[in-house]
C-alpha atoms as a PDB file:
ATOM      1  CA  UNK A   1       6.440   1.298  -9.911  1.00  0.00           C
ATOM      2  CA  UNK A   2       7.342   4.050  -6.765  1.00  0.00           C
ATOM      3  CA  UNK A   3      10.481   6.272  -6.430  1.00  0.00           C
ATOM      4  CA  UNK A   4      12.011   7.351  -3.580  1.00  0.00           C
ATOM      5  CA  UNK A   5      14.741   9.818  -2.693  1.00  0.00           C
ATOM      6  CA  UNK A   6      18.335   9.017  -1.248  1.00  0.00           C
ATOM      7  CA  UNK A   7      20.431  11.512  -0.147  1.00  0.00           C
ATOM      8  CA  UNK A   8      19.011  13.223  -3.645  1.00  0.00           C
ATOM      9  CA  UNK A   9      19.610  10.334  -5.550  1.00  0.00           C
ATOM     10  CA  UNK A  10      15.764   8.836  -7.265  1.00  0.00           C
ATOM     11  CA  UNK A  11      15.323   5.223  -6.732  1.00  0.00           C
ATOM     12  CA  UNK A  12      13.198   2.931  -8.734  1.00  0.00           C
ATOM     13  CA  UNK A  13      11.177   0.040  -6.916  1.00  0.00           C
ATOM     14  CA  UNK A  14       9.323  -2.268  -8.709  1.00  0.00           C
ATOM     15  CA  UNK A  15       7.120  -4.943  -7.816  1.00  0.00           C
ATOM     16  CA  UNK A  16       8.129  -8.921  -8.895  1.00  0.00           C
ATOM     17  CA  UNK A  17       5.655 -11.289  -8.178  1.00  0.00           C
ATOM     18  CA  UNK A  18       4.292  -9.018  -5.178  1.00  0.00           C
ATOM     19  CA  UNK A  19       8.369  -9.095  -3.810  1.00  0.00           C
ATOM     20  CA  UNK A  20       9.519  -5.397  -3.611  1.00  0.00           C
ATOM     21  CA  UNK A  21      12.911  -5.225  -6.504  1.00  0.00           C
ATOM     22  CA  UNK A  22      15.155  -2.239  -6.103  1.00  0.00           C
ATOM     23  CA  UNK A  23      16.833  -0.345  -8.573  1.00  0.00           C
ATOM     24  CA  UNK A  24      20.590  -1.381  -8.369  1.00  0.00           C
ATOM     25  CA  UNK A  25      21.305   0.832 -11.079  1.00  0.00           C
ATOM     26  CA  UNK A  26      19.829   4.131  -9.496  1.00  0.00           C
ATOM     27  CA  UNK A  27      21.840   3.203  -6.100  1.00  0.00           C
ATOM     28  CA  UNK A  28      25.413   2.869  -8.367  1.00  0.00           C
ATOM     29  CA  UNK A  29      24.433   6.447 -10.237  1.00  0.00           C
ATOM     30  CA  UNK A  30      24.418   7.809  -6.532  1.00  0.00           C
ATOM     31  CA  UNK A  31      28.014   6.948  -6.622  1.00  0.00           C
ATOM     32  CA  UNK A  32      29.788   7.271 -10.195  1.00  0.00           C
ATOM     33  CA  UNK A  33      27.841   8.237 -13.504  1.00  0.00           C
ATOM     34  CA  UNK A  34      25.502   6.520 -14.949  1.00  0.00           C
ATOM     35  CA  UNK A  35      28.411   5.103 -17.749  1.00  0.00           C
ATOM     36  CA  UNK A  36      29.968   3.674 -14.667  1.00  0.00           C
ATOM     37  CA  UNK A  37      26.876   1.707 -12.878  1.00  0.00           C
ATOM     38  CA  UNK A  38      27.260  -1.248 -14.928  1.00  0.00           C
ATOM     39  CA  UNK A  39      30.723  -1.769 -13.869  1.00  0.00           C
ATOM     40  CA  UNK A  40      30.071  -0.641  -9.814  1.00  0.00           C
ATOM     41  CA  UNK A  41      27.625  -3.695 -10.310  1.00  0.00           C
ATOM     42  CA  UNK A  42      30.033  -6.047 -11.697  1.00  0.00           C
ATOM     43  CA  UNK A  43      32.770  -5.219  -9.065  1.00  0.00           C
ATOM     44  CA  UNK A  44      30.721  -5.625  -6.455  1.00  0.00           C
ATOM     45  CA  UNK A  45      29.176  -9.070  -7.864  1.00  0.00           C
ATOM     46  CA  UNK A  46      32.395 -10.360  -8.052  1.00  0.00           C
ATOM     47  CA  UNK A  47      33.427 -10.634  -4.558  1.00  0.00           C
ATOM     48  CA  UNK A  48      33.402 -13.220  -2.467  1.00  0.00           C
ATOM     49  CA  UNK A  49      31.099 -12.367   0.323  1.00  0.00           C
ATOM     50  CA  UNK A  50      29.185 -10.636  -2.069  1.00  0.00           C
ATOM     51  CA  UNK A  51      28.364 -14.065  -3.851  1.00  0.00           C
ATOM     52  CA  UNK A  52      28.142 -15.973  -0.559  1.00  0.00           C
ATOM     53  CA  UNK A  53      25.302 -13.607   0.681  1.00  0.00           C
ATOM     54  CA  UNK A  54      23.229 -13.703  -2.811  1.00  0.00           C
ATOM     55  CA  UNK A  55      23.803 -17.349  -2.770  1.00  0.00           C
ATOM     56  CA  UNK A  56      22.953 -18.009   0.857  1.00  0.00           C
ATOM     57  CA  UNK A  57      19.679 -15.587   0.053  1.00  0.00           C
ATOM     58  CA  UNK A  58      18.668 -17.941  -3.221  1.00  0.00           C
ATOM     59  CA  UNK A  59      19.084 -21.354  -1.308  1.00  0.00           C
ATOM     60  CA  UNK A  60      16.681 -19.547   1.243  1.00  0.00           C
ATOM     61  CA  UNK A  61      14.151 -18.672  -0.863  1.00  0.00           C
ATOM     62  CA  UNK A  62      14.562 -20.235  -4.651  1.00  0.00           C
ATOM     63  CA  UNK A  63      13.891 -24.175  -5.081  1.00  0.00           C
ATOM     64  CA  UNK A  64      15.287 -23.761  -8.754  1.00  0.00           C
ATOM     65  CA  UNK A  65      18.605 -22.531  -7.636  1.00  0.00           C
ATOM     66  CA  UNK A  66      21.636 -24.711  -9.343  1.00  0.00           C
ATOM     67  CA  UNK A  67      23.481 -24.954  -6.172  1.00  0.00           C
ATOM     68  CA  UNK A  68      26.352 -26.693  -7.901  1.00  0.00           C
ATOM     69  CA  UNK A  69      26.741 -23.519 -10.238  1.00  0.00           C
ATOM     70  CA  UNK A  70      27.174 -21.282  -7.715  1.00  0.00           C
ATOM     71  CA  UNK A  71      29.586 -23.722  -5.807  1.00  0.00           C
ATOM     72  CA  UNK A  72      31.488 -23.449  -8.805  1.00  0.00           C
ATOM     73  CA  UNK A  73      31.413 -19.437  -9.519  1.00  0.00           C
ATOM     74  CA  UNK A  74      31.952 -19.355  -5.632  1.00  0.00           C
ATOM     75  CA  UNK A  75      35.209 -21.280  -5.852  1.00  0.00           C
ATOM     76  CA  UNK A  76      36.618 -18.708  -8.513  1.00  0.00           C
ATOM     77  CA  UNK A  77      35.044 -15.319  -6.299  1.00  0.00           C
ATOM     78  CA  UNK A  78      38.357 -13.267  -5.223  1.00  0.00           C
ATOM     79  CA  UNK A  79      40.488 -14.608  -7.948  1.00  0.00           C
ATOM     80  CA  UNK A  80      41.764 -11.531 -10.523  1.00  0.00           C
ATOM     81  CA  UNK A  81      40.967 -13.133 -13.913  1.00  0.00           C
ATOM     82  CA  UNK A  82      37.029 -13.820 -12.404  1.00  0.00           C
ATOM     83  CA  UNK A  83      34.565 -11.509 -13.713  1.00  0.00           C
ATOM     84  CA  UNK A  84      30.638 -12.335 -13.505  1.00  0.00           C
ATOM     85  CA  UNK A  85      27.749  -9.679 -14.978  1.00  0.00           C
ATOM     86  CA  UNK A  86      24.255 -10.366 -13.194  1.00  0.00           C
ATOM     87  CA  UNK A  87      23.218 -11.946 -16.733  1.00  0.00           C
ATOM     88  CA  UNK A  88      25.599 -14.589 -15.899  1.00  0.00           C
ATOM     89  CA  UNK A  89      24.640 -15.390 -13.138  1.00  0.00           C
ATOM     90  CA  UNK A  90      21.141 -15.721 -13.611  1.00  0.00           C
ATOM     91  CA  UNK A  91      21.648 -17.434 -16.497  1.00  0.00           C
ATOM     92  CA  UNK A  92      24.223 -20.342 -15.223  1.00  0.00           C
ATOM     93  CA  UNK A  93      22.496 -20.364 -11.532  1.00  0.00           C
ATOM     94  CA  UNK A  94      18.565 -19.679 -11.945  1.00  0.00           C
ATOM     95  CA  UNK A  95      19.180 -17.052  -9.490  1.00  0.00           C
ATOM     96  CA  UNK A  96      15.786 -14.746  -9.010  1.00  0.00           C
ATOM     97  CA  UNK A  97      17.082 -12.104  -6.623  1.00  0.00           C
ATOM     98  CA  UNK A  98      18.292 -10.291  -9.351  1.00  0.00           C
ATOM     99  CA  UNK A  99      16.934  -9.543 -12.424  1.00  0.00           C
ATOM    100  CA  UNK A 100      17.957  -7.346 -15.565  1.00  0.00           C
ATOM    101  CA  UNK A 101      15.133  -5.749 -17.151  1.00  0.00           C
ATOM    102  CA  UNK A 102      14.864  -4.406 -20.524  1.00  0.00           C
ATOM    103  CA  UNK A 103      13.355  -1.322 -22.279  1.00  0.00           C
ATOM    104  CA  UNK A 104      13.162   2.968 -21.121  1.00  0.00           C
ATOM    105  CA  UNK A 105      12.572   2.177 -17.673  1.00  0.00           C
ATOM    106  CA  UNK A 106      14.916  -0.876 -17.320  1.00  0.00           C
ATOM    107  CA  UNK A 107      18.409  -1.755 -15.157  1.00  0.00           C
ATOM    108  CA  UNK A 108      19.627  -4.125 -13.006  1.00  0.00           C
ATOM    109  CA  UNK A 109      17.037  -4.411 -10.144  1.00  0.00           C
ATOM    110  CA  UNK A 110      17.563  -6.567  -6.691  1.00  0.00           C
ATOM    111  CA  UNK A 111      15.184  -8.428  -4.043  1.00  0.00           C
ATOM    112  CA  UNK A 112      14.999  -5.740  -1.437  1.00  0.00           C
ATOM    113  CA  UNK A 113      17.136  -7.934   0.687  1.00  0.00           C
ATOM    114  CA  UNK A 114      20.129  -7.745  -1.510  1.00  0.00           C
ATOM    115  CA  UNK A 115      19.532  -4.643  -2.334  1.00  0.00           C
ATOM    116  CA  UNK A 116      20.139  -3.394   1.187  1.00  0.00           C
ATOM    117  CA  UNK A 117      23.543  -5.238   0.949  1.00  0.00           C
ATOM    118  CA  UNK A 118      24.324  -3.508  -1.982  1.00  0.00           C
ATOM    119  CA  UNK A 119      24.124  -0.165  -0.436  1.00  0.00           C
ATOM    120  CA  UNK A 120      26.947  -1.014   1.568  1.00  0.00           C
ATOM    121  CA  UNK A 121      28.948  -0.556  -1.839  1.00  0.00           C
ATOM    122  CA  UNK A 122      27.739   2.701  -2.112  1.00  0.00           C
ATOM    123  CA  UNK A 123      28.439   4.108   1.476  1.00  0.00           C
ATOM    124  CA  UNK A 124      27.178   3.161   5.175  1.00  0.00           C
ATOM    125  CA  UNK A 125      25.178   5.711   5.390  1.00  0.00           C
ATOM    126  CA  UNK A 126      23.594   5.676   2.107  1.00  0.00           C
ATOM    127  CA  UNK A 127      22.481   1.916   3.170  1.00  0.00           C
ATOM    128  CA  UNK A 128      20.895   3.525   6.008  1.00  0.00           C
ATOM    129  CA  UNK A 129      19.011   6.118   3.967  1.00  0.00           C
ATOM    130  CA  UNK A 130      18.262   3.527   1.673  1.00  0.00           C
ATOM    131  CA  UNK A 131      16.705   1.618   4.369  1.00  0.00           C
ATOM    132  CA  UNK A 132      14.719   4.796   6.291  1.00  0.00           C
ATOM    133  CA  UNK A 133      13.183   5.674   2.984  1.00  0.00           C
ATOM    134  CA  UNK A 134      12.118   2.515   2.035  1.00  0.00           C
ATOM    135  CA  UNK A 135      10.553   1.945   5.490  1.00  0.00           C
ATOM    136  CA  UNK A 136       8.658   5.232   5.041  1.00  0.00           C
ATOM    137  CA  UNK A 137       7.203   4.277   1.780  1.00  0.00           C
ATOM    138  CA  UNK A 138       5.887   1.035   2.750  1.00  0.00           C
ATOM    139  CA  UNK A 139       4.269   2.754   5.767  1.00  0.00           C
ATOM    140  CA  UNK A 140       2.373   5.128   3.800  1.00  0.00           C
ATOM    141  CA  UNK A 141       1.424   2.343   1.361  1.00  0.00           C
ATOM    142  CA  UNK A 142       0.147   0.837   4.366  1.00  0.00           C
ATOM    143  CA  UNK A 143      -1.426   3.440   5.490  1.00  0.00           C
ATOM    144  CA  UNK A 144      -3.557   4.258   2.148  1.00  0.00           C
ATOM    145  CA  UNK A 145      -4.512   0.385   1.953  1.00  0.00           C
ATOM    146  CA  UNK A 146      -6.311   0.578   5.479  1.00  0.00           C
ATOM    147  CA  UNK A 147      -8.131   3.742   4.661  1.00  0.00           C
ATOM    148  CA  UNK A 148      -8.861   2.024   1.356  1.00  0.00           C
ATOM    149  CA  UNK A 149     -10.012  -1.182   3.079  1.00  0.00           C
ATOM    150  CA  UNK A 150     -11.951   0.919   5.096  1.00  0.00           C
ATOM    151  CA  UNK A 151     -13.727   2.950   1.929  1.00  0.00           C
ATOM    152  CA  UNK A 152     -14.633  -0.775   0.441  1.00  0.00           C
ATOM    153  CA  UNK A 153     -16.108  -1.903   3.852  1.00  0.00           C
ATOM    154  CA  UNK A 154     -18.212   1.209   4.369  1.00  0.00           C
ATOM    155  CA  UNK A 155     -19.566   0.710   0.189  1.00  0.00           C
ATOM    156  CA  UNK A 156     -20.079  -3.014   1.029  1.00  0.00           C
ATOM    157  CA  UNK A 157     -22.195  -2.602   4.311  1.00  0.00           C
ATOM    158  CA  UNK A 158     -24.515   0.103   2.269  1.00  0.00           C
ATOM    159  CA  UNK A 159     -25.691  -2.587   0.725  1.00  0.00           C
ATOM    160  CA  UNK A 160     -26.950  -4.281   3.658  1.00  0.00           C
ATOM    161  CA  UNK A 161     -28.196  -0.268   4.335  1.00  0.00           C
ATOM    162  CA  UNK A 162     -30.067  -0.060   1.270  1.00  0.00           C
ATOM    163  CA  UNK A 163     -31.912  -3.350   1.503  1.00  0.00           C
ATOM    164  CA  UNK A 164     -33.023  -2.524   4.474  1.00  0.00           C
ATOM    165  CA  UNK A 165     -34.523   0.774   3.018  1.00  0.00           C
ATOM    166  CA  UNK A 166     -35.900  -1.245  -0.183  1.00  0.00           C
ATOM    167  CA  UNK A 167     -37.479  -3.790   2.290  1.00  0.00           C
ATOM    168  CA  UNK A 168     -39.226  -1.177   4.639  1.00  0.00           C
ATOM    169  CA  UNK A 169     -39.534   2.273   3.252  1.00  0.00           C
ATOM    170  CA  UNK A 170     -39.930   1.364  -0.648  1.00  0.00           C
ATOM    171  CA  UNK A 171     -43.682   1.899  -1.237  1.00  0.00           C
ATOM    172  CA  UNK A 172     -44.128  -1.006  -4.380  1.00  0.00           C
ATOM    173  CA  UNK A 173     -45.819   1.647  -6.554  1.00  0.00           C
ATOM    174  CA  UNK A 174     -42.802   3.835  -6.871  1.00  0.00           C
ATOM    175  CA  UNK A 175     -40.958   5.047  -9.969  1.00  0.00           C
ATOM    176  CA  UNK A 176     -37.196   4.272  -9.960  1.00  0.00           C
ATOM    177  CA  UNK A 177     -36.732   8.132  -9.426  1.00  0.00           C
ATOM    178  CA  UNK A 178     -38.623   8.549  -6.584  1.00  0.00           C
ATOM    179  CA  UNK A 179     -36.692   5.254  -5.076  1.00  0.00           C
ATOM    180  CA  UNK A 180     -33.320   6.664  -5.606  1.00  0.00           C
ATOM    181  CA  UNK A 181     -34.863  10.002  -3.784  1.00  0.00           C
ATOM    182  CA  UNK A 182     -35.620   8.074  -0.792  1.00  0.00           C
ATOM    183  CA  UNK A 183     -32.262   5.940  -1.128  1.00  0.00           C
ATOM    184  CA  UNK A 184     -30.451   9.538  -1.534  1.00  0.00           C
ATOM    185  CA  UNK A 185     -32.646  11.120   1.744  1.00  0.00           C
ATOM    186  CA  UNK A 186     -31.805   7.877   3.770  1.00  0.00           C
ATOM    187  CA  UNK A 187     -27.428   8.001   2.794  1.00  0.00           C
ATOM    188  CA  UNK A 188     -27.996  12.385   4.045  1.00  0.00           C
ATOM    189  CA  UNK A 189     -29.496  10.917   7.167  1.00  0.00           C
ATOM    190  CA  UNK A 190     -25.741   8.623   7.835  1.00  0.00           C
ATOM    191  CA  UNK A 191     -24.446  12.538   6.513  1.00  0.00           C
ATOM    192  CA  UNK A 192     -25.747  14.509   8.565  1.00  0.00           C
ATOM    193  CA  UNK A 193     -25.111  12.496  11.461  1.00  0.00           C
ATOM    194  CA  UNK A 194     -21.724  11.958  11.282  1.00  0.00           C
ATOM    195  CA  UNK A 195     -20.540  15.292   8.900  1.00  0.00           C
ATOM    196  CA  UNK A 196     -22.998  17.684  10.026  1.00  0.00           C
ATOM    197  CA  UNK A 197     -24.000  18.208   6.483  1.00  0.00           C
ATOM    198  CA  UNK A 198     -26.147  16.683   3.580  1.00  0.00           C
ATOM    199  CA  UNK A 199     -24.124  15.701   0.576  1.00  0.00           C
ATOM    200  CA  UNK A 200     -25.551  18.760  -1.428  1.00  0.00           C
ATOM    201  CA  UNK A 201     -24.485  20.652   0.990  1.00  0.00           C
ATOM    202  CA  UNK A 202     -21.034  19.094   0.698  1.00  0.00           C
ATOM    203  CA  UNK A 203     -20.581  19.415  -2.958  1.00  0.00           C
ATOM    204  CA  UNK A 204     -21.876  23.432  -2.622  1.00  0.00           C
ATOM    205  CA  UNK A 205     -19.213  23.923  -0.098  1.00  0.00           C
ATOM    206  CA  UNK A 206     -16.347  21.813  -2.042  1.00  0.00           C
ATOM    207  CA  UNK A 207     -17.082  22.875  -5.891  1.00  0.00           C
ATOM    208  CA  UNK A 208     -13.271  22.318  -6.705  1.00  0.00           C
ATOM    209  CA  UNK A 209     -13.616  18.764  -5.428  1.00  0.00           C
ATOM    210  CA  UNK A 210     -13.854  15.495  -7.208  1.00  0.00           C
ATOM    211  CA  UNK A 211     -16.271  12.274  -5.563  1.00  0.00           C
ATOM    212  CA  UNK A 212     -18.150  13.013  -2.533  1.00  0.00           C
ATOM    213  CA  UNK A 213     -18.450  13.853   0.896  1.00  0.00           C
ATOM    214  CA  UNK A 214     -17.091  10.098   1.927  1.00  0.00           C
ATOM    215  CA  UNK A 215     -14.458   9.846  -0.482  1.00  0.00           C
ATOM    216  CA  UNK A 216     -12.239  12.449   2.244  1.00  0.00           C
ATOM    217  CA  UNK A 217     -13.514  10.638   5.396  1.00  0.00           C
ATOM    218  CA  UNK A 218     -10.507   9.940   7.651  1.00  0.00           C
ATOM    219  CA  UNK A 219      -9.911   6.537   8.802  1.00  0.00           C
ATOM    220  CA  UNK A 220     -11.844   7.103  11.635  1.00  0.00           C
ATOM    221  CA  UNK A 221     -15.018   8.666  10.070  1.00  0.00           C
ATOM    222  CA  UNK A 222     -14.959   5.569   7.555  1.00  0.00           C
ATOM    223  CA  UNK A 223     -14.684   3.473  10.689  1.00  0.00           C
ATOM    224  CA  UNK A 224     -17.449   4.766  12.033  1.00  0.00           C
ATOM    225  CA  UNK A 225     -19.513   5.300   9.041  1.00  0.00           C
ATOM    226  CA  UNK A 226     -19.097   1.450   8.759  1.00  0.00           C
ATOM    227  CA  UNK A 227     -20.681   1.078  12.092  1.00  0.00           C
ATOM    228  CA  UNK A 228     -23.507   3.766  11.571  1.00  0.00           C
ATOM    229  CA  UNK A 229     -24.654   1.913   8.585  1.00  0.00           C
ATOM    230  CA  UNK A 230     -25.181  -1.332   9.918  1.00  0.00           C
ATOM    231  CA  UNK A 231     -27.192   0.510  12.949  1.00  0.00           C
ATOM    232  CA  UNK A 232     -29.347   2.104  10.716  1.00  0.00           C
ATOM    233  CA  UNK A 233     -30.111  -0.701   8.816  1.00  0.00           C
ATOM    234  CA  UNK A 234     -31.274  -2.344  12.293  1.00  0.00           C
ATOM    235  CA  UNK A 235     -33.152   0.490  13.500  1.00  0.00           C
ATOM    236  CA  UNK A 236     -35.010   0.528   9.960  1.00  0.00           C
ATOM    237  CA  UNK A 237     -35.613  -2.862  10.247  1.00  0.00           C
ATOM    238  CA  UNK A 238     -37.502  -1.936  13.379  1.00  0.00           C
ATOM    239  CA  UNK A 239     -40.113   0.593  12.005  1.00  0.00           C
ATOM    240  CA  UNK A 240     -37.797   3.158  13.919  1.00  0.00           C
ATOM    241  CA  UNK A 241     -39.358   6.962  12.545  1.00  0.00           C
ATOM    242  CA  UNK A 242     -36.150   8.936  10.646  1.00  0.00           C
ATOM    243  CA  UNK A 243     -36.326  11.559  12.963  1.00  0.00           C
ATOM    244  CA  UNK A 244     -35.681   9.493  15.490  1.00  0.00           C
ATOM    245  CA  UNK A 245     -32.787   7.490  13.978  1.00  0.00           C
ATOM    246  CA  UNK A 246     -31.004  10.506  12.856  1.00  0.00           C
ATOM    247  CA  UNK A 247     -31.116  11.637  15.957  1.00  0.00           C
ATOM    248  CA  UNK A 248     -29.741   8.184  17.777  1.00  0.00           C
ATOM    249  CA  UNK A 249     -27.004   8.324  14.861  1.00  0.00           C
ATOM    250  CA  UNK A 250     -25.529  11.215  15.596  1.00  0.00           C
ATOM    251  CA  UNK A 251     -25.123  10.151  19.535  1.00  0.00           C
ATOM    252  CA  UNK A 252     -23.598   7.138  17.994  1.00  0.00           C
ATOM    253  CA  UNK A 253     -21.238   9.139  15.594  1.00  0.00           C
ATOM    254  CA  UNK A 254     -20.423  11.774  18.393  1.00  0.00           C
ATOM    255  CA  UNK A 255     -19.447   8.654  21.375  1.00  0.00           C
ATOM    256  CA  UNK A 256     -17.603   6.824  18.588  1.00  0.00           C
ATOM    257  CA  UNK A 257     -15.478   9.208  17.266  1.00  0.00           C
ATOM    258  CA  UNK A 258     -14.539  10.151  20.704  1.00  0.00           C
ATOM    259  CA  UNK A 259     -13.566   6.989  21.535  1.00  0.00           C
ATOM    260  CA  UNK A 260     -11.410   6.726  18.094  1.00  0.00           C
ATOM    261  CA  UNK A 261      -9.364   9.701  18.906  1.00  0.00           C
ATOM    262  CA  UNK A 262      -9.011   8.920  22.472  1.00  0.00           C
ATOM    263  CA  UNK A 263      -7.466   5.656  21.003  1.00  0.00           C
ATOM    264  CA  UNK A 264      -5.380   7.287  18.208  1.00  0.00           C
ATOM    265  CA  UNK A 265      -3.933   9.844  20.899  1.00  0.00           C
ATOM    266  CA  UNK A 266      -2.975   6.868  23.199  1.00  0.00           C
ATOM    267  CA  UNK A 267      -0.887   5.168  20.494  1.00  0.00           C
ATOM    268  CA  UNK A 268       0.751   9.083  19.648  1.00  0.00           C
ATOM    269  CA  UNK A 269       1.913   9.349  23.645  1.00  0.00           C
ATOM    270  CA  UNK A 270       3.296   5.912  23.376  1.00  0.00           C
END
């Protein structure tokens, strides 16, 4: 469940089978009270384009849809005796763009598609809002699943790091305390490369912070991190001294993060 904020109205968006569903109810309190957003709901549901574009938008993308219900409901839209509530039409059509759900947190909720359309019952520009700050949120979304991506890429190729380190540093008569020491030295060496800093360091620095130095990488570092790892591991691999690795990482950190911000201001000028 997310929220966002129109014209100082909170909106509800769910997720339906990964399909974003927005909060018909929250857009109708924008306009009348919440008493009246049942009824905004049924007026609007009752009109004739209104039940061509739902219908159109279920043919589209529902196989179940009763077609020959909604030809029938269709043929009755504009009259003044016809009245339909969204239970209705789910119920005689198999409809799946909207949905009624149940409970503290329930309402009448919409496919994002329709629910666009229904902002034009509310006002233009409240459609337009609508739309802005629903783009907005599903950019930032996007944005926290790279860096996640990222985070998971960087933990999967330290693996590949560490077996390196177990396969050419890891004297066989070693306790398991003195391996995680050396596994704990070789992850500062990747630090210090790329941060400047060992991850004591960090942590004596940051007391008021939760994780570690990595978990508030930026994209970029992660990116880069990523990279760094899988070079170390080769340079292990090759009986390379620490010393000099660490040193070689950190010209590797220093040209690739250059290059990464060249790129990211490029795309800002654009």
């Amino acid at each position: 469940m997310a929220k966002i904020n129109v014209k100082d109205t909170e909106i509800t968006i769910i997720s339906v089978e990964e399909k974003d569903y927005i909060s018909l109810t929250d857009m109708a309190n924008a306009k009348e009270s919440e008493s009246r957003a049942a009824d905004i709901i049924k007026n609007w549901l009752r009109g004739r384009y209104t039940l061509e574009f739902i219908g159109t938008w279920e043919q589209i993308n529902n196989p179940g849809f009763k077609v020959v219900e909604f030809d029938h409901l269709k043929s009755q839209a504009g009259l003044p005796s016809f009245v339909l509530s969204v239970s209705e039409w789910v119920e005689k059509t198999h409809a799946i763009g909207i949905i009624v759900k149940k409970g503290k947190y329930g309402g009448t909720f919409a496919h994002k598609d329709i629910a666009f359309e229904f902002g034009s019952a509310i006002s233009v520009p409240f459609k337009l809002y609508l739309i802005n700050e629903f783009q907005r949120l599903k950019d930032a979304e996007q944005k926290q699943l790279g860096w996640t991506a990222k985070r998971e890429l960087t933990k999967l190729n330290y693996h590949i790091h560490t077996d390196a380190i177990k396969r050419n540093l890891k004297p066989y008569e070693l306790s398991a305390v003195q391996t995680s020491i050396i596994y704990a030295n070789e992850a500062d060496v990747l630090n210090v490369a790329l941060f400047g800093m060992t991850a004591k360091q960090w942590r004596d620095t940051n007391p008021g912070l939760k994780g570690n130095i990595r978990d508030y990488a930026t994209i970029n570092e992660l990116i880069c991190l990523s990279n760094m790892e899988n070079m170390n591991a080769l340079f292990i691999n090759e009986k390379m001294p620490q010393k000099a690795r660490l040193i070689k990482l950190n010209q590797i950190a220093i040209q690739q993060m250059t290059i990464l911000q060249e790129v990211e201001s490029r795309k800002l000028l654009k």
